Coordinates of C-alpha atoms in Angstrom, one line a residue:
M1 CA 0.0 -0.1 0.1
K2 CA 1.2 3.5 -0.6
Q3 CA 0.0 6.8 0.9
S4 CA -1.3 9.5 -1.2
S5 CA -0.9 13.2 -0.7
A6 CA -3.9 13.5 1.4
G7 CA -2.8 10.6 3.7
H8 CA -5.1 8.0 2.1
A9 CA -3.9 4.5 1.3
V10 CA -4.0 3.7 -2.3
R11 CA -3.9 0.1 -3.7
Q12 CA -0.9 -0.3 -5.9
P13 CA -1.3 -2.3 -9.1
S14 CA 0.2 -5.5 -9.4
L15 CA 3.5 -5.9 -11.2
P16 CA 1.8 -7.6 -14.4
A17 CA -0.8 -4.8 -14.5
A18 CA 1.5 -2.2 -14.1
T19 CA 4.0 -3.7 -16.7
L20 CA 1.2 -3.8 -19.1
A21 CA 0.4 -0.1 -18.5
A22 CA 4.1 0.7 -18.8
L23 CA 4.1 -0.9 -22.3
G24 CA 1.3 1.3 -23.5
I25 CA 2.9 4.6 -22.3
V26 CA 6.7 4.3 -22.0
F27 CA 7.7 2.3 -25.1
G28 CA 5.6 3.7 -27.8
D29 CA 8.5 5.8 -29.3
I30 CA 11.0 3.4 -29.4
G31 CA 8.8 0.6 -30.4
T32 CA 8.0 2.2 -33.6
S33 CA 11.6 2.8 -34.6
P34 CA 11.6 -0.4 -36.8
L35 CA 9.4 1.2 -39.2
Y36 CA 12.2 3.5 -40.3
A37 CA 15.6 3.1 -38.4
F38 CA 16.9 -0.3 -40.2
R39 CA 16.0 1.3 -43.8
A40 CA 17.8 4.5 -42.8
C41 CA 21.2 2.6 -42.6
F42 CA 20.9 1.7 -46.4
S43 CA 18.9 4.6 -47.8
G44 CA 20.0 7.7 -49.6
S45 CA 23.3 8.9 -50.9
H46 CA 25.1 8.2 -47.7
G47 CA 23.7 4.6 -47.4
A48 CA 26.0 1.7 -47.1
P49 CA 25.9 -1.0 -49.7
L50 CA 23.3 -3.8 -49.3
H51 CA 26.0 -6.8 -48.8
P52 CA 24.9 -9.5 -46.5
E53 CA 28.1 -8.7 -44.0
N54 CA 26.7 -5.1 -43.9
L55 CA 23.3 -6.2 -43.2
V56 CA 24.2 -8.4 -40.4
G57 CA 26.6 -5.7 -39.1
A58 CA 23.9 -2.9 -39.2
A59 CA 21.8 -5.3 -37.1
S60 CA 24.5 -5.9 -34.8
L61 CA 25.1 -2.2 -34.3
I62 CA 21.4 -1.6 -33.5
V63 CA 21.4 -4.6 -31.1
W64 CA 24.4 -3.4 -29.1
S65 CA 23.3 0.3 -29.0
L66 CA 20.2 -0.9 -27.5
I67 CA 22.1 -3.0 -24.9
L68 CA 24.4 -0.2 -24.1
V69 CA 22.1 2.8 -24.4
V70 CA 18.8 1.6 -23.1
S71 CA 19.6 -1.7 -21.0
I72 CA 22.7 -0.6 -19.3
K73 CA 22.7 3.4 -19.2
Y74 CA 19.0 4.0 -18.8
L75 CA 17.4 0.8 -17.2
F76 CA 20.2 -0.1 -14.7
I77 CA 21.7 3.3 -14.0
I78 CA 20.0 6.5 -14.9
L79 CA 16.6 5.3 -13.5
R80 CA 18.0 4.9 -10.1
L81 CA 18.3 8.7 -10.0
D82 CA 14.6 9.3 -9.0
N83 CA 13.6 12.6 -7.6
K84 CA 11.3 11.0 -4.9
G85 CA 9.8 8.8 -7.9
E86 CA 9.9 11.5 -10.6
G87 CA 12.0 11.2 -13.4
G88 CA 13.2 13.2 -16.5
I89 CA 15.9 15.8 -17.2
L90 CA 14.2 18.7 -15.1
A91 CA 13.7 16.5 -12.1
L92 CA 17.2 15.2 -12.4
S93 CA 18.4 19.0 -12.5
A94 CA 16.2 19.5 -9.4
L95 CA 17.6 16.5 -7.6
I96 CA 21.1 17.6 -8.1
R97 CA 20.6 21.2 -6.9
S98 CA 18.8 20.1 -3.6
G99 CA 21.7 17.3 -3.1
V100 CA 24.2 20.2 -3.4
R101 CA 22.6 22.4 -0.9
R102 CA 22.3 19.4 1.5
F103 CA 26.2 19.0 1.2
G104 CA 26.3 22.8 2.1
R105 CA 27.8 23.8 -1.3
K106 CA 26.8 26.6 -3.6
D107 CA 23.9 25.8 -6.1
P108 CA 25.7 25.4 -9.5
K109 CA 24.1 27.7 -12.3
S110 CA 25.4 25.0 -14.8
V111 CA 23.1 22.3 -13.5
L112 CA 20.1 24.6 -14.0
I113 CA 21.4 25.8 -17.5
L114 CA 22.0 22.0 -18.6
G115 CA 18.5 20.9 -17.3
L116 CA 16.7 23.9 -19.1
A117 CA 18.6 23.2 -22.4
G118 CA 17.8 19.3 -22.1
A119 CA 14.0 20.3 -21.3
A120 CA 14.0 22.6 -24.4
L121 CA 15.2 20.0 -26.8
I122 CA 12.6 17.6 -25.6
Y123 CA 10.0 19.9 -26.7
A124 CA 11.7 19.9 -30.2
D125 CA 11.8 16.1 -30.1
G126 CA 8.0 16.1 -29.1
M127 CA 7.3 18.2 -32.2
L128 CA 9.1 15.9 -34.6
T129 CA 8.1 12.2 -33.2
P130 CA 4.5 12.4 -33.9
A131 CA 5.1 13.6 -37.5
I132 CA 7.7 10.8 -38.3
S133 CA 5.8 7.9 -36.5
V134 CA 2.5 8.5 -38.1
L135 CA 4.0 9.5 -41.6
S136 CA 6.1 6.1 -41.4
A137 CA 3.4 4.1 -40.5
V138 CA 0.9 5.6 -43.0
E139 CA 3.6 5.1 -45.7
G140 CA 2.9 1.5 -45.4
L141 CA -0.1 2.1 -47.6
S142 CA 2.2 2.5 -50.5
V143 CA 3.0 -1.2 -50.1
S144 CA -0.5 -2.8 -48.9
A145 CA -2.8 -0.6 -51.0
P146 CA -0.8 1.3 -53.7
V147 CA -3.9 2.9 -55.1
V148 CA -4.2 5.2 -52.1
E149 CA -0.5 6.3 -52.2
R150 CA -1.4 9.8 -53.3
W151 CA -3.7 10.2 -50.2
I152 CA -0.8 9.4 -47.7
L153 CA -0.2 13.2 -46.8
P154 CA -4.0 13.9 -46.4
I155 CA -4.5 10.8 -44.3
C156 CA -1.5 11.8 -42.0
V157 CA -2.8 15.3 -41.4
G158 CA -6.2 14.1 -40.7
I159 CA -5.0 11.6 -38.2
L160 CA -2.8 14.2 -36.4
I161 CA -5.7 16.7 -36.3
A162 CA -7.9 14.2 -34.6
L163 CA -5.1 13.0 -32.3
F164 CA -4.8 16.6 -31.0
A165 CA -8.4 17.4 -31.1
I166 CA -9.2 14.4 -28.6
Q167 CA -6.3 15.6 -26.0
R168 CA -8.8 17.9 -24.1
H169 CA -10.7 14.8 -23.1
G170 CA -7.7 13.3 -21.4
T171 CA -6.0 9.8 -21.9
G172 CA -7.5 8.1 -19.0
R173 CA -10.5 6.7 -20.8
V174 CA -8.6 5.1 -23.8
G175 CA -5.4 4.7 -21.7
V176 CA -6.5 0.9 -20.8
L177 CA -6.4 0.1 -24.5
F178 CA -2.8 1.3 -25.0
G179 CA -0.9 -1.7 -23.3
P180 CA -2.8 -4.6 -25.1
V181 CA -2.4 -2.7 -28.4
V182 CA 1.3 -2.1 -27.8
M183 CA 1.6 -5.8 -26.5
L184 CA 0.0 -7.0 -30.0
W185 CA 2.5 -4.7 -31.8
F186 CA 5.8 -6.2 -30.1
G187 CA 4.3 -9.5 -30.5
A188 CA 4.0 -8.7 -34.2
L189 CA 7.5 -7.3 -34.3
G190 CA 8.7 -10.7 -32.9
A191 CA 6.7 -12.8 -35.2
L192 CA 7.7 -11.1 -38.4
G193 CA 11.2 -11.4 -37.5
I194 CA 11.3 -14.9 -36.5
G195 CA 9.5 -16.1 -39.8
Q196 CA 12.4 -14.4 -41.9
I197 CA 15.2 -15.4 -39.6
I198 CA 14.2 -19.2 -40.0
K199 CA 15.0 -18.7 -43.8
Q200 CA 18.3 -16.8 -43.2
P201 CA 19.8 -18.1 -39.8
E202 CA 23.1 -16.7 -40.4
V203 CA 21.8 -13.3 -39.2
I204 CA 22.1 -14.7 -35.6
T205 CA 25.8 -13.7 -35.9
A206 CA 24.4 -9.9 -35.6
L207 CA 24.2 -10.7 -31.8
S208 CA 27.9 -10.8 -31.5
P209 CA 29.5 -7.1 -31.2
H210 CA 32.2 -8.4 -33.6
A211 CA 29.9 -8.1 -36.5
G212 CA 29.0 -4.5 -36.0
L213 CA 32.6 -3.5 -35.3
M214 CA 33.9 -5.2 -38.5
F215 CA 30.9 -3.2 -40.4
M216 CA 32.3 0.0 -39.0
I217 CA 35.6 -0.8 -39.9
H218 CA 34.8 -1.9 -43.6
E219 CA 32.3 1.1 -44.1
W220 CA 34.4 3.8 -42.3
H221 CA 33.5 6.3 -45.1
H222 CA 29.8 5.6 -44.1
A223 CA 30.4 5.7 -40.4
F224 CA 28.9 9.0 -39.5
P225 CA 25.6 8.4 -41.5
L226 CA 25.8 4.9 -40.3
L227 CA 25.8 5.8 -36.6
A228 CA 23.2 8.6 -37.1
S229 CA 20.7 6.0 -38.7
V230 CA 21.5 3.5 -36.0
F231 CA 20.7 6.2 -33.4
L232 CA 17.1 6.3 -34.7
A233 CA 16.6 2.9 -32.8
V234 CA 17.5 4.2 -29.4
T235 CA 15.8 7.7 -29.4
G236 CA 12.9 6.5 -27.2
G237 CA 15.5 5.8 -24.4
E238 CA 15.1 9.2 -22.8
A239 CA 11.3 8.7 -22.7
L240 CA 12.0 5.8 -20.4
Y241 CA 13.5 8.1 -17.7
A242 CA 10.8 10.9 -18.3
D243 CA 7.9 8.5 -17.6
L244 CA 9.5 7.1 -14.5
G245 CA 7.1 8.7 -12.2
H246 CA 4.1 7.2 -13.9
F247 CA 5.2 3.4 -13.3
G248 CA 8.3 3.0 -11.2
V249 CA 11.5 1.2 -12.1
K250 CA 10.1 -2.5 -11.9
P251 CA 7.4 -2.2 -14.3
I252 CA 9.5 -0.5 -16.9
R253 CA 12.3 -2.9 -16.4
A254 CA 10.1 -6.0 -16.6
A255 CA 8.3 -4.7 -19.6
W256 CA 11.7 -4.1 -21.3
F257 CA 13.6 -7.4 -20.8
T258 CA 10.2 -9.6 -21.3
V259 CA 8.5 -8.0 -24.2
V260 CA 10.1 -4.9 -25.8
F261 CA 13.9 -5.9 -26.2
P262 CA 13.2 -9.4 -27.3
G263 CA 10.5 -8.0 -30.1
L264 CA 12.9 -5.2 -31.2
V265 CA 15.9 -7.6 -31.6
L266 CA 13.9 -10.3 -33.5
N267 CA 12.5 -7.8 -35.9
Y268 CA 15.8 -5.9 -36.6
L269 CA 17.4 -9.3 -37.4
G270 CA 14.4 -10.2 -39.5
Q271 CA 14.7 -7.2 -41.7
A272 CA 18.2 -8.0 -42.0
A273 CA 17.6 -11.5 -43.2
L274 CA 14.7 -10.2 -45.5
L275 CA 17.1 -7.8 -47.4
I276 CA 19.8 -10.6 -47.6
E277 CA 17.3 -12.7 -49.5
D278 CA 15.7 -9.6 -51.4
P279 CA 17.7 -6.3 -51.5
S280 CA 15.0 -4.7 -53.4
A281 CA 12.9 -4.8 -50.2
I282 CA 15.0 -1.7 -49.0
R283 CA 12.2 0.4 -50.1
A284 CA 10.0 -0.7 -47.1
P285 CA 11.7 -3.7 -45.2
F286 CA 9.5 -3.7 -42.3
F287 CA 6.1 -4.1 -44.0
L288 CA 7.7 -6.4 -46.8
L289 CA 8.4 -8.8 -43.8
A290 CA 4.8 -9.4 -43.6
P291 CA 2.8 -11.9 -46.2
E292 CA 0.8 -9.7 -48.7
F293 CA -2.5 -10.7 -47.1
L294 CA -1.2 -9.2 -43.6
R295 CA 0.1 -5.9 -45.0
F296 CA -2.8 -3.9 -44.8
P297 CA -3.8 -5.1 -41.2
L298 CA -0.2 -4.6 -40.3
T299 CA -0.4 -1.0 -41.5
I300 CA -3.5 -0.5 -39.4
L301 CA -1.5 -1.9 -36.2
A302 CA 1.4 0.3 -37.2
T303 CA -0.6 3.4 -37.4
A304 CA -2.2 2.8 -34.1
A305 CA 1.2 2.1 -32.6
A306 CA 2.5 5.2 -34.0
V307 CA -0.6 7.2 -32.5
I308 CA 0.1 5.7 -29.2
A309 CA 3.8 6.5 -29.5
S310 CA 2.9 10.2 -30.2
Q311 CA 0.6 10.2 -27.4
A312 CA 3.4 9.4 -25.1
L313 CA 5.4 12.3 -26.4
I314 CA 2.5 14.7 -26.2
S315 CA 1.4 13.7 -22.6
G316 CA 5.3 14.2 -21.8
A317 CA 5.3 17.7 -23.2
Y318 CA 2.2 18.6 -21.0
S319 CA 3.8 17.2 -17.9
L320 CA 7.2 18.9 -18.8
T321 CA 5.2 22.3 -19.2
T322 CA 3.6 21.9 -15.7
Q323 CA 6.9 21.1 -14.0
A324 CA 8.9 23.9 -15.6
V325 CA 5.7 26.5 -14.6
Q326 CA 6.0 25.1 -10.9
L327 CA 9.8 25.5 -11.0
G328 CA 9.4 29.0 -12.1
V329 CA 11.4 28.7 -15.4
M330 CA 8.2 29.3 -17.5
P331 CA 5.2 31.7 -17.4
R332 CA 2.0 30.4 -15.8
V333 CA -0.2 28.8 -18.7
K334 CA -3.5 27.2 -18.4
V335 CA -3.7 23.7 -17.2
R336 CA -6.5 21.4 -17.3
Y337 CA -6.5 18.3 -15.0
T338 CA -8.4 15.5 -16.9
S339 CA -8.5 13.0 -14.1
E340 CA -10.0 13.2 -10.9
H341 CA -7.8 10.3 -9.6
S342 CA -4.5 11.1 -11.3
A343 CA -2.9 14.4 -11.1
G344 CA -0.2 13.4 -13.7
Q345 CA -3.1 13.5 -16.3
V346 CA -3.0 17.2 -17.5
Y347 CA -3.9 19.0 -20.8
V348 CA -2.2 22.2 -21.5
P349 CA -4.3 23.8 -24.2
S350 CA -1.6 26.2 -25.7
V351 CA 1.1 23.4 -25.8
N352 CA -1.3 21.1 -27.5
N353 CA -2.2 23.9 -30.2
L354 CA 1.6 24.8 -30.9
L355 CA 2.5 20.9 -31.3
A356 CA -0.5 20.3 -33.6
V357 CA 0.4 23.1 -36.1
A358 CA 4.2 22.2 -35.8
C359 CA 3.4 18.5 -36.5
I360 CA 1.1 19.2 -39.6
L361 CA 3.6 21.8 -41.0
L362 CA 6.5 19.3 -40.6
V363 CA 4.4 16.4 -42.5
L364 CA 3.4 18.9 -45.3
G365 CA 6.9 20.6 -45.5
F366 CA 9.0 17.2 -45.6
K367 CA 6.4 15.1 -47.2
S368 CA 8.0 11.9 -46.4
S369 CA 9.5 9.9 -43.6
N370 CA 12.9 9.6 -45.4
A371 CA 13.1 13.6 -45.5
L372 CA 12.0 13.8 -41.9
E373 CA 14.8 11.5 -40.7
A374 CA 17.4 14.2 -41.8
A375 CA 15.7 16.6 -39.0
Y376 CA 15.1 13.7 -36.4
G377 CA 17.7 12.3 -33.9
I378 CA 20.0 15.4 -33.1
A379 CA 17.9 16.9 -30.7
I380 CA 17.5 13.7 -28.7
A381 CA 21.1 12.9 -29.0
L382 CA 22.1 16.3 -27.6
T383 CA 19.5 15.6 -24.5
M384 CA 20.9 12.1 -24.0
T385 CA 24.6 13.9 -24.0
I386 CA 23.4 16.4 -21.4
T387 CA 21.8 13.6 -19.2
S388 CA 25.1 12.0 -19.1
M389 CA 26.7 15.2 -18.2
L390 CA 24.3 15.9 -15.3
F391 CA 24.9 12.2 -14.2
Y392 CA 28.4 13.1 -13.1
S393 CA 27.1 15.8 -10.8
A394 CA 24.2 13.5 -9.5
A395 CA 26.6 10.6 -8.8
I396 CA 28.6 13.0 -6.6
S397 CA 25.9 15.0 -4.9
V398 CA 23.3 12.4 -4.7
W399 CA 24.9 9.0 -4.1
G400 CA 28.2 10.5 -2.7
W401 CA 30.5 8.8 -5.2
S402 CA 34.2 10.0 -5.4
K403 CA 34.9 12.4 -8.4
W404 CA 37.2 9.5 -10.1
R405 CA 34.5 7.0 -9.8
A406 CA 31.7 9.5 -11.3
A407 CA 34.3 10.5 -13.9
T408 CA 34.9 7.0 -15.1
L409 CA 31.3 5.9 -15.9
T410 CA 30.3 9.3 -17.1
T411 CA 33.4 9.2 -19.7
I412 CA 32.1 5.9 -20.9
F413 CA 28.5 7.4 -21.4
L414 CA 30.0 10.4 -23.2
I415 CA 32.0 8.5 -25.5
V416 CA 28.8 6.4 -26.8
D417 CA 26.6 9.6 -26.6
G418 CA 29.4 11.8 -28.1
A419 CA 29.8 9.4 -31.2
F420 CA 26.2 9.4 -31.6
L421 CA 25.8 13.2 -31.5
A422 CA 28.9 13.8 -33.8
A423 CA 27.2 11.3 -36.3
N424 CA 24.0 13.4 -36.2
T425 CA 25.8 16.9 -36.8
H426 CA 25.9 15.9 -40.5
K427 CA 22.2 16.3 -40.6
I428 CA 22.2 20.0 -39.5
I429 CA 22.3 21.2 -43.1
D430 CA 19.8 18.9 -44.3
G431 CA 17.1 19.6 -41.7
G432 CA 18.6 19.0 -38.5
W433 CA 19.0 22.8 -37.8
L434 CA 15.2 22.9 -37.4
P435 CA 14.9 21.2 -34.0
L436 CA 18.0 23.1 -32.7
V437 CA 16.6 26.4 -33.5
V438 CA 13.2 25.7 -31.9
G439 CA 15.1 24.0 -28.7
G440 CA 17.3 27.4 -28.8
V441 CA 14.2 29.6 -29.0
I442 CA 12.3 27.7 -26.2
F443 CA 15.7 27.7 -24.1
S444 CA 16.0 31.6 -24.7
L445 CA 12.6 32.2 -23.5
M446 CA 12.9 30.2 -20.0
V447 CA 16.3 31.9 -19.4
T448 CA 14.8 35.3 -20.3
W449 CA 11.8 34.6 -17.9
I450 CA 14.1 33.8 -15.1
W451 CA 16.3 36.8 -15.5
G452 CA 13.2 39.0 -15.7
R453 CA 11.7 37.5 -12.6
A454 CA 14.9 38.1 -10.8
R455 CA 15.2 41.7 -12.0
L456 CA 11.6 42.2 -10.8
F457 CA 12.2 41.0 -7.4
Q458 CA 15.2 43.0 -7.1
R459 CA 13.2 46.2 -8.1
L460 CA 10.1 45.5 -5.8
S461 CA 12.5 44.7 -3.0
R462 CA 14.0 48.4 -3.2
E463 CA 10.9 50.1 -3.1
S464 CA 8.8 47.7 -0.5
L465 CA 7.9 48.7 3.0
P466 CA 9.1 46.6 5.9
I467 CA 6.4 44.6 7.6
D468 CA 7.1 46.2 11.1
A469 CA 6.4 49.4 9.7
L470 CA 2.9 48.3 8.7
L471 CA 2.4 46.8 12.1
S472 CA 3.4 49.9 13.8
D473 CA 0.9 52.0 12.2
L474 CA -1.8 49.3 12.7
K475 CA -1.0 49.2 16.4
K476 CA -1.5 53.4 16.5
G477 CA -5.0 52.8 14.7
Q478 CA -3.8 54.9 11.8
I479 CA -5.3 52.5 9.3
H480 CA -8.9 51.8 9.1
R481 CA -10.1 48.1 9.3
V482 CA -13.1 46.5 7.8
S483 CA -14.5 42.9 8.5
G484 CA -13.3 40.0 6.5
T485 CA -10.1 38.0 5.6
A486 CA -7.8 39.3 2.6
V487 CA -5.3 37.0 1.2
Y488 CA -2.2 38.8 -0.3
M489 CA 0.4 37.1 -2.4
S490 CA 3.9 37.7 -0.8
G491 CA 7.4 37.2 -1.6
R492 CA 10.0 35.4 0.5
G493 CA 11.3 38.5 2.6
D494 CA 9.9 40.5 5.4
N495 CA 8.3 43.3 3.4
V496 CA 4.8 44.3 2.5
P497 CA 3.5 42.9 -0.9
T498 CA 3.0 45.4 -3.4
A499 CA -0.5 44.6 -3.9
L500 CA -1.2 45.6 -0.1
L501 CA 0.7 48.9 -0.4
H502 CA -1.5 49.9 -3.6
N503 CA -4.6 48.9 -1.6
L504 CA -3.8 51.1 1.0
K505 CA -2.9 53.8 -1.1
H506 CA -6.1 54.0 -3.1
N507 CA -8.5 52.4 -0.8
Q508 CA -7.0 53.4 2.6
V509 CA -8.5 50.4 4.4
L510 CA -7.4 46.9 5.5
H511 CA -9.1 43.8 6.3
E512 CA -9.5 43.0 10.1
R513 CA -7.6 39.6 9.2
V514 CA -4.7 40.0 6.6
V515 CA -2.9 36.5 5.2
L516 CA 0.6 37.5 3.6
L517 CA 0.9 34.2 1.8
H518 CA 4.2 33.1 0.3
V519 CA 4.1 30.0 -2.1
Q520 CA 7.3 28.0 -2.7
T521 CA 7.8 25.2 -5.4
L522 CA 10.2 22.7 -4.0
D523 CA 12.8 20.9 -5.8
Q524 CA 11.0 17.5 -5.2
P525 CA 7.8 16.2 -7.0
H526 CA 5.6 16.2 -3.7
A527 CA 5.6 18.2 -0.7
D528 CA 5.1 16.4 2.8
P529 CA 1.5 16.8 3.7
N530 CA 2.7 17.3 7.4
E531 CA 5.2 20.2 6.5
C532 CA 3.7 21.8 3.5
L533 CA 2.4 24.9 5.6
G534 CA 4.1 27.2 7.9
H535 CA 2.2 29.9 9.9
N536 CA 3.3 32.8 12.0
D537 CA 1.0 35.2 13.8
L538 CA 2.3 38.6 13.5
G539 CA -0.1 40.4 15.5
E540 CA -2.8 42.9 14.8
G541 CA -4.7 40.3 12.7
V542 CA -1.9 39.7 10.3
H543 CA -0.7 36.4 9.6
R544 CA 2.4 35.2 7.6
V545 CA 1.7 32.0 5.8
H546 CA 4.1 29.7 3.8
L547 CA 2.7 27.1 1.4
S548 CA 5.0 24.6 -0.1
F549 CA 4.1 22.5 -3.2
G550 CA 6.3 19.9 -5.2
F551 CA 6.6 20.6 -8.9
A552 CA 4.3 17.8 -9.7
D553 CA 1.7 18.9 -7.2
T554 CA -1.4 20.8 -8.1
P555 CA -1.2 24.2 -6.1
D556 CA -4.7 24.4 -4.8
V557 CA -4.2 27.5 -2.4
P558 CA -7.7 27.8 -1.1
E559 CA -7.9 24.2 -0.2
A560 CA -4.3 24.1 1.4
L561 CA -5.3 27.2 3.5
K562 CA -8.7 25.7 4.7
T563 CA -7.4 22.3 5.7
R564 CA -3.9 23.5 7.4
L565 CA -4.7 26.9 8.9
P566 CA -5.4 27.0 12.7
E567 CA -9.1 27.3 13.4
E568 CA -8.4 30.8 15.1
V569 CA -7.7 32.2 11.9
K570 CA -11.2 31.8 10.7
F571 CA -10.4 31.0 7.3
H572 CA -13.1 30.3 4.9
P573 CA -12.2 29.9 1.1
G574 CA -15.4 31.3 -0.3
K575 CA -15.7 34.2 2.0
A576 CA -12.2 35.4 1.9
T577 CA -10.8 38.3 -0.6
Y578 CA -7.9 37.3 -2.6
V579 CA -5.9 40.5 -3.5
L580 CA -3.4 40.1 -6.6
G581 CA -1.1 42.5 -8.5
R582 CA -1.4 42.9 -12.0
E583 CA 1.6 44.7 -13.2
T584 CA 2.5 46.2 -16.4
Y585 CA 6.2 46.7 -17.4
G586 CA 8.3 49.7 -18.9
V587 CA 11.9 49.6 -19.8
G588 CA 14.0 52.2 -18.0
K589 CA 16.0 55.0 -19.9
N590 CA 19.3 53.6 -18.7
A591 CA 18.9 50.1 -20.0
S592 CA 21.2 48.7 -22.6
A593 CA 19.9 47.7 -26.0
L594 CA 20.2 44.0 -25.1
D595 CA 18.3 44.6 -21.9
R596 CA 15.6 46.4 -23.7
V597 CA 15.0 43.4 -25.9
R598 CA 15.0 41.1 -23.1
L599 CA 12.8 43.2 -20.8
A600 CA 10.5 43.7 -23.8
L601 CA 10.3 40.0 -24.4
F602 CA 9.7 39.4 -20.6
A603 CA 7.0 41.8 -20.6
V604 CA 5.2 40.1 -23.3
M605 CA 5.6 36.9 -21.8
A606 CA 4.3 38.3 -18.6
R607 CA 1.2 39.7 -20.3
N608 CA 0.2 36.5 -21.8
A609 CA 0.8 34.3 -18.8
S610 CA -2.1 32.6 -17.4
P611 CA -3.8 34.6 -14.5
A612 CA -3.1 33.5 -11.1
T613 CA -6.9 33.0 -10.3
A614 CA -6.8 29.7 -12.3
Y615 CA -3.3 28.6 -11.8
F616 CA -3.7 28.8 -7.7
R617 CA -7.5 27.6 -8.2
L618 CA -8.7 30.9 -6.5
P619 CA -12.5 31.5 -6.5
P620 CA -12.9 33.8 -9.5
G621 CA -15.6 35.6 -7.6
R622 CA -13.5 36.3 -4.6
V623 CA -10.6 37.9 -6.5
V624 CA -9.6 41.5 -6.8
E625 CA -6.9 42.7 -9.1
L626 CA -4.9 45.9 -8.4
G627 CA -2.7 47.3 -11.4
A628 CA 0.4 49.0 -11.2
Q629 CA 3.2 50.3 -13.7
I630 CA 6.8 49.1 -13.0
T631 CA 9.9 50.3 -14.7
L632 CA 12.5 47.8 -15.1

């Protein structure tokens, strides 16, 4: 049994049930790689010759990449770095920073910067994965039903529109179907592979790393394009870590070693065997593994698997956005919780709309999965490299490893990740620049938001009034009081909130009970229910309250105050008045040209941020907003 955040016991699913669920969410991305990864090794102007030794060697490289990157790096090592159950690059960055502070050392800015860069690149990958997965699957129609080949792009666009249109309903209702469909998919992968391996049993030698090594030596002039193509088979590795919080380590490991890994290996060996027998099958080796009468059903199954793979990345983008907002690295956005039972099921309309437009434009712009492969891979290769770099700090600050021990394993990771990253750099000119530009723009926005918030805090701190001065005026009876309770959002210091000062300036009254509320987001997924609220009675009806939420928690301020504040405060969420400041920003005359650009961008982001009313779940009818012009 497990305790929920409310303190109630929650029955955990059995390992088989959790494993089946993990199949449907975690492995969709890596599970659809056979649609295009092996073909990419021998396609285009940089493809290697279709010799039997090369085919076996390519299969060997893919198999051992799955072993080294996914099985060893992620499944056995990285997944152990959970931030109280949550995974992903932002959670890892937060875990390192809290670990460093625990040892009394200064919080390194490099860890935050690397975490933000990795998060930005995951957004870029989330834009590309649905496009290439759906396009690769629907292209199977050109094999199973050539008459509809000219309708491939419209069908892809229609699927993507439908996929993003249903997001507002949440994945809970259809989530139970994901596991069985993906189980069927991996079963089909293995069965198709076995049928061809029996005909060409020599491909079994691909299980030896020697075959892959000889392939690289003989085809050294194709080394970079080959590694870039091989990397397409492991791009879903980072998703295993990002989805750790949904299922935990055991179900993910069980699903990988019992279902996913065997199915992938058998299928890649089967594709190699097919091409040894018939090199002309390179146009669509995955679909040509199946007998002709099964190709159309296989296309339908592949499309369903591609949609599920896309769903995992889309849901991941929602979760990442929610974490980023909670950690204060992005402005507030409208978030809808689509499940009464799981806080992790969220829907972010703005992110959904941007991803939908991006995916459709990618499909229409690149027109084929072969062309999209040029843009795909480099963003996730860079993200995996960043994860390896962060591992060094995590091993020292979280596990207490010595520097040489952490450096040794990190070096091994970086050799593998660096080779894949270097190989993908040749894609930059052919389309790989796109995800890098998208990631760079998102990274710049996050850094600008952090910088602007810090500058705003400094500006307000200089002009704020100490709380002791307010208490002194209240004791002297110089401020008129009215009945009721008012909640003012407050900063970390001992100063009077700006909204309260403006209220006194314009209305010249104060409620008989005043709550100065500071909300903090912790560097951990969930706050301890017994320690999430701090209360200090300052006298004269003024209370300082500190609320803590984890970055994966829902910041429901009224509910937290209702259940945690002492009874003598007499707090009733539906009767209290919530006073918020709504600032507009101007740029000072002495600001540099760069600062003017950054401040203008920060002002635009602040103006378009979701109002605090929805974010903190405040009752709209009880909110009063006071505007102010602030020059930064």
